[in-house]
PDB file of C-alpha atoms in Angstrom:
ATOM      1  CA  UNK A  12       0.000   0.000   0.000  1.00 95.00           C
ATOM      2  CA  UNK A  13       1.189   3.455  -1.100  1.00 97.00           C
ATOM      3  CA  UNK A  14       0.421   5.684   2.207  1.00 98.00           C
ATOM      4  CA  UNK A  15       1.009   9.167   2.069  1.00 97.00           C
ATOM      5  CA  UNK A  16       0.179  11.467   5.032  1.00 97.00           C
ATOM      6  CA  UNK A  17       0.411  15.053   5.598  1.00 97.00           C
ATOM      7  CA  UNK A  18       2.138  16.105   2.029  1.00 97.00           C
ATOM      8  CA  UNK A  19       3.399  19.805   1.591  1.00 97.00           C
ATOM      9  CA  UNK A  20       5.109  21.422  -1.192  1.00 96.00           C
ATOM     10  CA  UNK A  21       6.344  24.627  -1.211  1.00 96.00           C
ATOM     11  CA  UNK A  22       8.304  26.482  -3.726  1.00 94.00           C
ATOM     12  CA  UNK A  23       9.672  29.479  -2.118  1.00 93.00           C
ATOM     13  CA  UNK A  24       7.277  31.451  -0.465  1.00 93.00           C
ATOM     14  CA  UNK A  25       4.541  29.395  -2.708  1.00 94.00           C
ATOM     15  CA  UNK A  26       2.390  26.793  -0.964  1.00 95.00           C
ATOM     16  CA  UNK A  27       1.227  24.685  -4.001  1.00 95.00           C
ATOM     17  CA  UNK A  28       0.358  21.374  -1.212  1.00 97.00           C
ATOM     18  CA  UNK A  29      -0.406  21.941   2.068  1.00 96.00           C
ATOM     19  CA  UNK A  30      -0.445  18.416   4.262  1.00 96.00           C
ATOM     20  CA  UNK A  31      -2.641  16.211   2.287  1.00 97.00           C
ATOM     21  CA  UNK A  32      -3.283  12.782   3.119  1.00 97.00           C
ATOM     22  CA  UNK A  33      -4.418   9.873   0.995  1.00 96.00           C
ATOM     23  CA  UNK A  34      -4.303   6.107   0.239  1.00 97.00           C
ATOM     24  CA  UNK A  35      -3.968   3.621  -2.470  1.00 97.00           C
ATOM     25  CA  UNK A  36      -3.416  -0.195  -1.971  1.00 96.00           C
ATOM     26  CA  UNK A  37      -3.190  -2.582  -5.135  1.00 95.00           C
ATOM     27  CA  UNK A  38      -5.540  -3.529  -7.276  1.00 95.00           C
ATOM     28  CA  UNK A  39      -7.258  -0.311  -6.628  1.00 96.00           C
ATOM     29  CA  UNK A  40      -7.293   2.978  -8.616  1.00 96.00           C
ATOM     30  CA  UNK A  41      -7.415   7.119  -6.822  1.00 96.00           C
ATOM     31  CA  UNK A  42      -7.948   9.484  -8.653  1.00 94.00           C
ATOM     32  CA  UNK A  43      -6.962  12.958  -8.343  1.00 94.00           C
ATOM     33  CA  UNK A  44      -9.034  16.046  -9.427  1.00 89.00           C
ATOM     34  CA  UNK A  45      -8.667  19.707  -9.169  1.00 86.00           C
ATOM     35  CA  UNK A  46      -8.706  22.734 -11.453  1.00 83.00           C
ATOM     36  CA  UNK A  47      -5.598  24.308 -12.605  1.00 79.00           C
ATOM     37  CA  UNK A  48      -2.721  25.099 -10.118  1.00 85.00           C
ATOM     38  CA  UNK A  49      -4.429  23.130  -7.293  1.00 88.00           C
ATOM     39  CA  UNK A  50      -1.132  21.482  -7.248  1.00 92.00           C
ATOM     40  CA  UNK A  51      -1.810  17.569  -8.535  1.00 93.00           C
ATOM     41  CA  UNK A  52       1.347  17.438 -10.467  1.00 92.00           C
ATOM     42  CA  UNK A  53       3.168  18.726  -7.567  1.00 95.00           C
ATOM     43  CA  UNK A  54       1.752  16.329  -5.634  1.00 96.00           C
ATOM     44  CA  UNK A  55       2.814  13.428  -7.631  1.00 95.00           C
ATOM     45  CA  UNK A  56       6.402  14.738  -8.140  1.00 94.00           C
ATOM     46  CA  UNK A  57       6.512  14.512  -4.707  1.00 96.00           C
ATOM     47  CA  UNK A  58       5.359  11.072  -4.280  1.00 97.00           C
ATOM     48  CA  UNK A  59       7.547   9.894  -7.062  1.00 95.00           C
ATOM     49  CA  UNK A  60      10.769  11.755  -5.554  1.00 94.00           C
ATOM     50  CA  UNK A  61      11.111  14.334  -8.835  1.00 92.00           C
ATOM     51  CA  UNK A  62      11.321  17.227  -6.344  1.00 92.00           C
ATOM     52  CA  UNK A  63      14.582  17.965  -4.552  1.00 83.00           C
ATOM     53  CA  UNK A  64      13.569  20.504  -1.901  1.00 92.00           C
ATOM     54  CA  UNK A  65      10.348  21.964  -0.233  1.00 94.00           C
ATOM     55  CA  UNK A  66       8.695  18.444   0.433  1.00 95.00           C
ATOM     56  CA  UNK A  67       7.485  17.631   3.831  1.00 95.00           C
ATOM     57  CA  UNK A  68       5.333  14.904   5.071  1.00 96.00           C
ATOM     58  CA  UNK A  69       5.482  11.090   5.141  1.00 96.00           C
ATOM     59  CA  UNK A  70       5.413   8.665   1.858  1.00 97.00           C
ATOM     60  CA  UNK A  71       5.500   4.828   2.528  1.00 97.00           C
ATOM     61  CA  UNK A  72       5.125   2.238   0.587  1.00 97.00           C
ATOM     62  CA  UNK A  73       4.411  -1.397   2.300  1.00 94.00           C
ATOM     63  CA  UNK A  74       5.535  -0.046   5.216  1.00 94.00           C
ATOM     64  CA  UNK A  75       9.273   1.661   4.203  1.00 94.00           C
ATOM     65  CA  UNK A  76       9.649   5.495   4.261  1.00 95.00           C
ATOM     66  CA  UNK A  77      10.216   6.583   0.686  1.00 94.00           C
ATOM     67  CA  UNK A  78      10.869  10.138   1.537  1.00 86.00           C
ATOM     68  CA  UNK A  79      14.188  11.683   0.796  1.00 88.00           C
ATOM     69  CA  UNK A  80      14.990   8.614  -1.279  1.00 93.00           C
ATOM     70  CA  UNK A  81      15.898   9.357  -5.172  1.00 93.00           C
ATOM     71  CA  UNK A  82      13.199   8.343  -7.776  1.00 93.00           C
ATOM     72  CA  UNK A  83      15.268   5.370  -9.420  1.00 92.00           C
ATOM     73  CA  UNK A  84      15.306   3.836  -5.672  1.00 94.00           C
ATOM     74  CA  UNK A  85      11.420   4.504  -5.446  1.00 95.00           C
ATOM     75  CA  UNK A  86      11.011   3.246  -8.849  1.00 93.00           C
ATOM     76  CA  UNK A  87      13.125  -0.127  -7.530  1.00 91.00           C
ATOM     77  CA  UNK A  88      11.045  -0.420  -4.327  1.00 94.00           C
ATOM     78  CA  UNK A  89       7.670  -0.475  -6.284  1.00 94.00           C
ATOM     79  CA  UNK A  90       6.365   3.108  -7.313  1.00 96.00           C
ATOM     80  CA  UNK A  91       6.659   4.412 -10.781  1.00 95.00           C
ATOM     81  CA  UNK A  92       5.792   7.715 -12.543  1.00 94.00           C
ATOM     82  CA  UNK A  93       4.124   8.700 -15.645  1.00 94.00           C
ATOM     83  CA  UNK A  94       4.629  11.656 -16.235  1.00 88.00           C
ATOM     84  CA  UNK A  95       2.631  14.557 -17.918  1.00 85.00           C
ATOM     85  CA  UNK A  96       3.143  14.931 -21.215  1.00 79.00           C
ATOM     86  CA  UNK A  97       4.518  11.567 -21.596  1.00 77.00           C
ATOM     87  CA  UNK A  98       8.838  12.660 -21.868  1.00 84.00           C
ATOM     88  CA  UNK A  99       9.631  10.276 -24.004  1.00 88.00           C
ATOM     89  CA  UNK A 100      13.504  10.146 -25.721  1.00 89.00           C
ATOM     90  CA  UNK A 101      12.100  11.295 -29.352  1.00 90.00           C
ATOM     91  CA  UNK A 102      15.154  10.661 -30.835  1.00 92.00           C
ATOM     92  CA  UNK A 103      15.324   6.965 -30.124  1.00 95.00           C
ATOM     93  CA  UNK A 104      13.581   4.503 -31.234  1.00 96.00           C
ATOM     94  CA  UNK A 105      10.878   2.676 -29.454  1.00 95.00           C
ATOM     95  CA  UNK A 106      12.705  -0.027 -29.030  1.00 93.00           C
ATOM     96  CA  UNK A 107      15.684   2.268 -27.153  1.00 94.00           C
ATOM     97  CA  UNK A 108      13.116   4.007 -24.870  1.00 93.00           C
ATOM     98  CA  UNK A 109      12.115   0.357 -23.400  1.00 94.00           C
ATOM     99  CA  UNK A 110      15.654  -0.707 -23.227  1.00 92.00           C
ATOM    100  CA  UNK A 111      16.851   2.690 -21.353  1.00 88.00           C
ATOM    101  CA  UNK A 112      14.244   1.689 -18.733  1.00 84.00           C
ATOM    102  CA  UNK A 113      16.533  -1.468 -18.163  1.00 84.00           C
ATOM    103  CA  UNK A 114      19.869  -0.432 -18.394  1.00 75.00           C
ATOM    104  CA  UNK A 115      20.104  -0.859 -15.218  1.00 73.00           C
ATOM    105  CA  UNK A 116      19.189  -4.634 -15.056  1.00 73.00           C
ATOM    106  CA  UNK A 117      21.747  -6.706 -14.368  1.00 75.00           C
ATOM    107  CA  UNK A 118      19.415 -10.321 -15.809  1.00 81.00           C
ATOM    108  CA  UNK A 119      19.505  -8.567 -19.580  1.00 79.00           C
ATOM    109  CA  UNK A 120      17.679 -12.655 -21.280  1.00 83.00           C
ATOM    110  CA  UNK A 121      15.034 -11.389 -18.443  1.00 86.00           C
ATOM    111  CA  UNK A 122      15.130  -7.929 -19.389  1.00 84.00           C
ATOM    112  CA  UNK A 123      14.823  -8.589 -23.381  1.00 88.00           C
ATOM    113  CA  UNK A 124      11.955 -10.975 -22.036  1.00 91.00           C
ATOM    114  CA  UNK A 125      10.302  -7.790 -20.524  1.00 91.00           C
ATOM    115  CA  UNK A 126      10.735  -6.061 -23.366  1.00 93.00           C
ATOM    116  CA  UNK A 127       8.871  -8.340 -25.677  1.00 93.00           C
ATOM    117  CA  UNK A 128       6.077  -8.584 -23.312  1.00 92.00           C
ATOM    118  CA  UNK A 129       5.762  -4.932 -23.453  1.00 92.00           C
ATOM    119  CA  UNK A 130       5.806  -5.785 -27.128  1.00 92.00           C
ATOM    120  CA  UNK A 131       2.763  -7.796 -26.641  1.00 93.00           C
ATOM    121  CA  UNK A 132       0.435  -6.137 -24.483  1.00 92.00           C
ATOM    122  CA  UNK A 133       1.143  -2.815 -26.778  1.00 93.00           C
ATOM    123  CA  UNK A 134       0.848  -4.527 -30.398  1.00 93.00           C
ATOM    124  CA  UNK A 135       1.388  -0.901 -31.972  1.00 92.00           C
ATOM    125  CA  UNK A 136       4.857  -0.518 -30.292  1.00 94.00           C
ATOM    126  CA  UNK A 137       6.013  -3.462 -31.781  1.00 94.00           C
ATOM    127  CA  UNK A 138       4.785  -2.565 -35.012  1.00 95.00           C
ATOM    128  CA  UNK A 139       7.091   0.882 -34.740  1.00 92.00           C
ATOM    129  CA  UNK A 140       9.547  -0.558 -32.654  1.00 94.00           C
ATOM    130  CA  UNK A 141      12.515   0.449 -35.086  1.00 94.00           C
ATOM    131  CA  UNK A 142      10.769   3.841 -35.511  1.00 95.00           C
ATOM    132  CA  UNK A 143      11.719   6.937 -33.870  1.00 95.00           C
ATOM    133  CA  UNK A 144       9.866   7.514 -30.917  1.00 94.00           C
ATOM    134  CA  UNK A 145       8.885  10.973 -31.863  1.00 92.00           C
ATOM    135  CA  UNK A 146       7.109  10.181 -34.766  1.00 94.00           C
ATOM    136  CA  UNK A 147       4.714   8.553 -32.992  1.00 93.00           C
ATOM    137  CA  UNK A 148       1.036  10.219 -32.279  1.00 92.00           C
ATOM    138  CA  UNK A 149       0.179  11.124 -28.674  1.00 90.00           C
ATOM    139  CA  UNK A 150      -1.865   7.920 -27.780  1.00 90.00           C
ATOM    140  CA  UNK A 151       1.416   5.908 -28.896  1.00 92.00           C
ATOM    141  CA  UNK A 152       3.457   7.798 -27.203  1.00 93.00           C
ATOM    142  CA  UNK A 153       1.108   7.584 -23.897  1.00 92.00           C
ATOM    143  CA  UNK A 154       1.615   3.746 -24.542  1.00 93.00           C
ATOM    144  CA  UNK A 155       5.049   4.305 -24.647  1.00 94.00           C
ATOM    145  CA  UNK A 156       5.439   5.886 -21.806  1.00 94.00           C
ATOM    146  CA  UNK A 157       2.991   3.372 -19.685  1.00 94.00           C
ATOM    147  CA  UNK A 158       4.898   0.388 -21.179  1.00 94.00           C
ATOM    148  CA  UNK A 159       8.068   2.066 -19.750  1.00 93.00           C
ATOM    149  CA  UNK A 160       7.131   2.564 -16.635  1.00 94.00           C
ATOM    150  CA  UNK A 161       5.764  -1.025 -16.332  1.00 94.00           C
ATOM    151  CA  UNK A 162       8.830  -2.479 -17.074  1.00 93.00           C
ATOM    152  CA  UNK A 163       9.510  -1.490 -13.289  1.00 90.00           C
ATOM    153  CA  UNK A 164       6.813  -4.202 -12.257  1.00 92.00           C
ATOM    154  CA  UNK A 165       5.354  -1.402 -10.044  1.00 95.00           C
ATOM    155  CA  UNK A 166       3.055  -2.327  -7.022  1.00 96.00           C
ATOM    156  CA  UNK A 167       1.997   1.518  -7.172  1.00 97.00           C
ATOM    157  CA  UNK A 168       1.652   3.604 -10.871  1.00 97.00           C
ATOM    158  CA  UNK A 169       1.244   7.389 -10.660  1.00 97.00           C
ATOM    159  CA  UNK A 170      -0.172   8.678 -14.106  1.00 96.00           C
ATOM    160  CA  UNK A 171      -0.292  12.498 -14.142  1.00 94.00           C
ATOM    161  CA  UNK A 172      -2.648  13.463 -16.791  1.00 91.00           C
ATOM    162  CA  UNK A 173      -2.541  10.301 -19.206  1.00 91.00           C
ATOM    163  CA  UNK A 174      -5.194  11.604 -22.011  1.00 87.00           C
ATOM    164  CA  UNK A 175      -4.177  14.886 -22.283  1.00 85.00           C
ATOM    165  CA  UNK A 176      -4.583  15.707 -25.793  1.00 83.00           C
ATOM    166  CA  UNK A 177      -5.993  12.318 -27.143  1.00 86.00           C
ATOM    167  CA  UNK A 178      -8.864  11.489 -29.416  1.00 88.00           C
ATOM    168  CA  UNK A 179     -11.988  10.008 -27.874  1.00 89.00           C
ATOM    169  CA  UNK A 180     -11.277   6.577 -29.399  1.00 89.00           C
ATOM    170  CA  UNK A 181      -7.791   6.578 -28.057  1.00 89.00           C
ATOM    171  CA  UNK A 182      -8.766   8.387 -24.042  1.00 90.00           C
ATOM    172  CA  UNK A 183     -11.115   4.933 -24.427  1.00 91.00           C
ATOM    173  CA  UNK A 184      -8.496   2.693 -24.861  1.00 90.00           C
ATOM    174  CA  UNK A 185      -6.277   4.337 -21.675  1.00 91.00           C
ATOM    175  CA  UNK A 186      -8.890   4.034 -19.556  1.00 92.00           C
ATOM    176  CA  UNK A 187      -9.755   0.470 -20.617  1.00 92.00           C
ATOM    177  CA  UNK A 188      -5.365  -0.145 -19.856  1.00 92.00           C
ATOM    178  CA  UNK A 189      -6.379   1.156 -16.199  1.00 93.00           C
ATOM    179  CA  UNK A 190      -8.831  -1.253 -15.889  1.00 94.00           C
ATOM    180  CA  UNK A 191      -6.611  -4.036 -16.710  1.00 94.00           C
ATOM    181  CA  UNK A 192      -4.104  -2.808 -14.705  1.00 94.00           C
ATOM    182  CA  UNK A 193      -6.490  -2.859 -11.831  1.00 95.00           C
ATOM    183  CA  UNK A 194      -6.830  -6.435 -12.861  1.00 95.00           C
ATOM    184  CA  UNK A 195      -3.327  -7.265 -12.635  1.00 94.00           C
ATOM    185  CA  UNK A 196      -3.590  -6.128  -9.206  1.00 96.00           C
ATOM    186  CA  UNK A 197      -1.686  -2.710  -9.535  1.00 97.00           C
ATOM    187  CA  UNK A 198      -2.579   0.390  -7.588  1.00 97.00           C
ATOM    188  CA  UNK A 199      -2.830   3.689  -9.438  1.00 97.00           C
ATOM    189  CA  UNK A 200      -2.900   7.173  -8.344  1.00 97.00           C
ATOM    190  CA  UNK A 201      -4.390   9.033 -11.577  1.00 96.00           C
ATOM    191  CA  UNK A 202      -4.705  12.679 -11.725  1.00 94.00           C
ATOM    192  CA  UNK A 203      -6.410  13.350 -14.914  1.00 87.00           C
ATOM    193  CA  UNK A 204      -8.334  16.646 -16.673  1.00 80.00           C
ATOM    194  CA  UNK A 205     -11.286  13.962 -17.729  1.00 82.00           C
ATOM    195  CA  UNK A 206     -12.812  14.504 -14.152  1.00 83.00           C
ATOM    196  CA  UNK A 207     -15.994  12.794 -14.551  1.00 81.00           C
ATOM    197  CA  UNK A 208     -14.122   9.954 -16.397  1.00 85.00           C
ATOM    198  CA  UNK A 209     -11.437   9.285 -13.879  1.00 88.00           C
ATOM    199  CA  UNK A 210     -13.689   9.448 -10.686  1.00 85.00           C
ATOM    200  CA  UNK A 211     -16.647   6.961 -12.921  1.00 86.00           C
ATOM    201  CA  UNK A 212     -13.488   4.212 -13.137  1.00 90.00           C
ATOM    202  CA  UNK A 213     -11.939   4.975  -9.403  1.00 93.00           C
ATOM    203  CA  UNK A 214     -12.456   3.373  -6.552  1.00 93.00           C
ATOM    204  CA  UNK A 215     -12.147   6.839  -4.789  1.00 92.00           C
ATOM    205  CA  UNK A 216     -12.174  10.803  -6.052  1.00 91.00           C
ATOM    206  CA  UNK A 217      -9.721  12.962  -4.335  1.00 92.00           C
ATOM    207  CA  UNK A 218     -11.028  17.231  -4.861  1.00 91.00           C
ATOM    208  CA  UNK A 219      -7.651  19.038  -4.453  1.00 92.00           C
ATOM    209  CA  UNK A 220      -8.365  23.010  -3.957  1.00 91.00           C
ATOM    210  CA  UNK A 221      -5.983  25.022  -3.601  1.00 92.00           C
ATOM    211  CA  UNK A 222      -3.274  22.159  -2.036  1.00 94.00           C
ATOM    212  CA  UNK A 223      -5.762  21.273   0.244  1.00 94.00           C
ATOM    213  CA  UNK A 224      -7.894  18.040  -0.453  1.00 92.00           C
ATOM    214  CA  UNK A 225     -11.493  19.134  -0.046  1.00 88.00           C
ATOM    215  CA  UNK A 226     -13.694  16.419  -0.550  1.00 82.00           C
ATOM    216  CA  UNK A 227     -13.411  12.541  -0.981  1.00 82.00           C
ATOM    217  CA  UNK A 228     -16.066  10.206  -2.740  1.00 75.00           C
ATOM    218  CA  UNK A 229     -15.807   6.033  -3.838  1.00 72.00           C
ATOM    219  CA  UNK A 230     -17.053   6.209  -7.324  1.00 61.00           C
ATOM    220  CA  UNK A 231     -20.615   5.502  -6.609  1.00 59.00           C
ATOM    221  CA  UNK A 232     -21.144   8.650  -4.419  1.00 54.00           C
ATOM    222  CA  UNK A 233     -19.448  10.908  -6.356  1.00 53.00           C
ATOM    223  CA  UNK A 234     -22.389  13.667  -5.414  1.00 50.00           C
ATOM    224  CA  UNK A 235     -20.047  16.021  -3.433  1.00 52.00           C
ATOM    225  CA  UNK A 236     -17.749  16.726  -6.503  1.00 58.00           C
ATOM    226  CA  UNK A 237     -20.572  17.136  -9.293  1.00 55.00           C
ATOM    227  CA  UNK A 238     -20.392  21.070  -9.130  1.00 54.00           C
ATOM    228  CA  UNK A 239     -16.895  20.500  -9.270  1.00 57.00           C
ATOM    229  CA  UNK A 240     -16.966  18.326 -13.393  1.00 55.00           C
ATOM    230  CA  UNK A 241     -17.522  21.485 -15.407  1.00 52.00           C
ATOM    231  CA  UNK A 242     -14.064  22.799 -14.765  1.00 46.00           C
ATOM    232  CA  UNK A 243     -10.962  22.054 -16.424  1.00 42.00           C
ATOM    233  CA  UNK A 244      -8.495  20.169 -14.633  1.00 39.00           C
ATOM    234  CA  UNK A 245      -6.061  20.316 -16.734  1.00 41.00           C
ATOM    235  CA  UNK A 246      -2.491  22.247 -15.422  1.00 39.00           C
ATOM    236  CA  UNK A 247       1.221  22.652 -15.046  1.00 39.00           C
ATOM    237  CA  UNK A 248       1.315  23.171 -11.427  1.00 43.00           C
ATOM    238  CA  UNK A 249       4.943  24.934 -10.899  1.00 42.00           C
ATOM    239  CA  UNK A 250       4.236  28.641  -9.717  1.00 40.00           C
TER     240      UNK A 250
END
């Protein structure tokens, strides 16, 4: 379980968190909504270890502190990142973006292995594979950048806006991945712009206002947020 208690991020004089607290075992899926600058990316770079200074609070996973630890240690315990707008390496191939993600490995036959079932479960990265990654369209690229961070075998996925400029047909495909992923017994913590979307396929909505969380619903009592929907959630959080 991915336990996170009392949360703050500051930057400078800038409070963009302030001591949020918040849950998410595996197999289960929390979602994050909020409009613009109410500091969910913020939050998840904190989580994930991506900020360096101004982070206070407690993040454990399974019971071991992650805080203060860097974000390739994280990544090693369990947690992974998504990131917003996907930060892929455009200039390598497919293939190459997969294979940076185990450079580290020291089993490469059980890395390649990895690889190829990426391969599988993504059909369409295997079919580009020897393509540069930046010539791929946004939903590729999204299923890039999920594929990557799966080849971390993650207990805990953060995904910080994952349809963010998608088509309908493709924003229907990432959300059926989540599901699966859900499946497979993976936890997510999903901030996404799609508000009504993300809470309908959560097991809980978190309303972040202003740092603070607000308001907390399972997905069928999602009544306190509904004035909430109309707004874009969509933001870069940094001051």
């Amino acid at each position: 379980m991915l336990k996170v208690e009392d949360l703050s991020v500051t930057y400078g004089p800038v409070a963009a968190v302030r001591g949020i607290s918040f849950t998410c075992d595996e197999g289960e899926i929390v979602t994050i909504v909020g409009a613009n600058g109410a500091g969910k990316s913020s939050a998840l770079l904190a989580v994930a270890g991506g900020l360096r200074s101004g982070v206070s609070g407690t993040v454990t996973l399974n019971g071991t502190s992650l805080l203060g630890l860097a974000p390739e240690t994280r990544v090693a315990r369990g947690l992974a990142l998504v990131p917003e707008r996907r930060r892929i390496l455009a200039s390598l191939t497919v293939r190459e973006n997969l294979q940076v993600a185990t450079a580290s490995r020291r089993n490469k036959p059980a890395a390649h292995r990895q690889i190829g079932e990426m391969m599988d479960r993504f059909p369409i990265l295997a079919s580009r594979a020897g393509g540069p990654a930046g010539l791929l369209s946004g939903g590729e690229q999204q299923q890039l950048a999920i594929a990557r961070a799966l080849l971390a075998k993650p207990t805990i996925l953060l995904l910080d806006e994952p349809s963010l400029g998608l088509a309908p047909k493709v924003i229907d495909d990432i959300f059926a991945l989540l599901a699966e992923l859900r499946r497979d017994g993976i936890g997510v913590v999903l901030v996404e712009q799609n508000a009504r979307r993300a809470a309908a396929i959560a097991d809980r909505a978190l309303l972040l206002r202003q740092g603070s969380i607000t308001a907390e619903e399972d997905h069928n009592h999602v009544g306190a947020l509904d004035a909430y929907f109309g707004l874009s959630a969509h933001t870069e959080d940094h001051p």
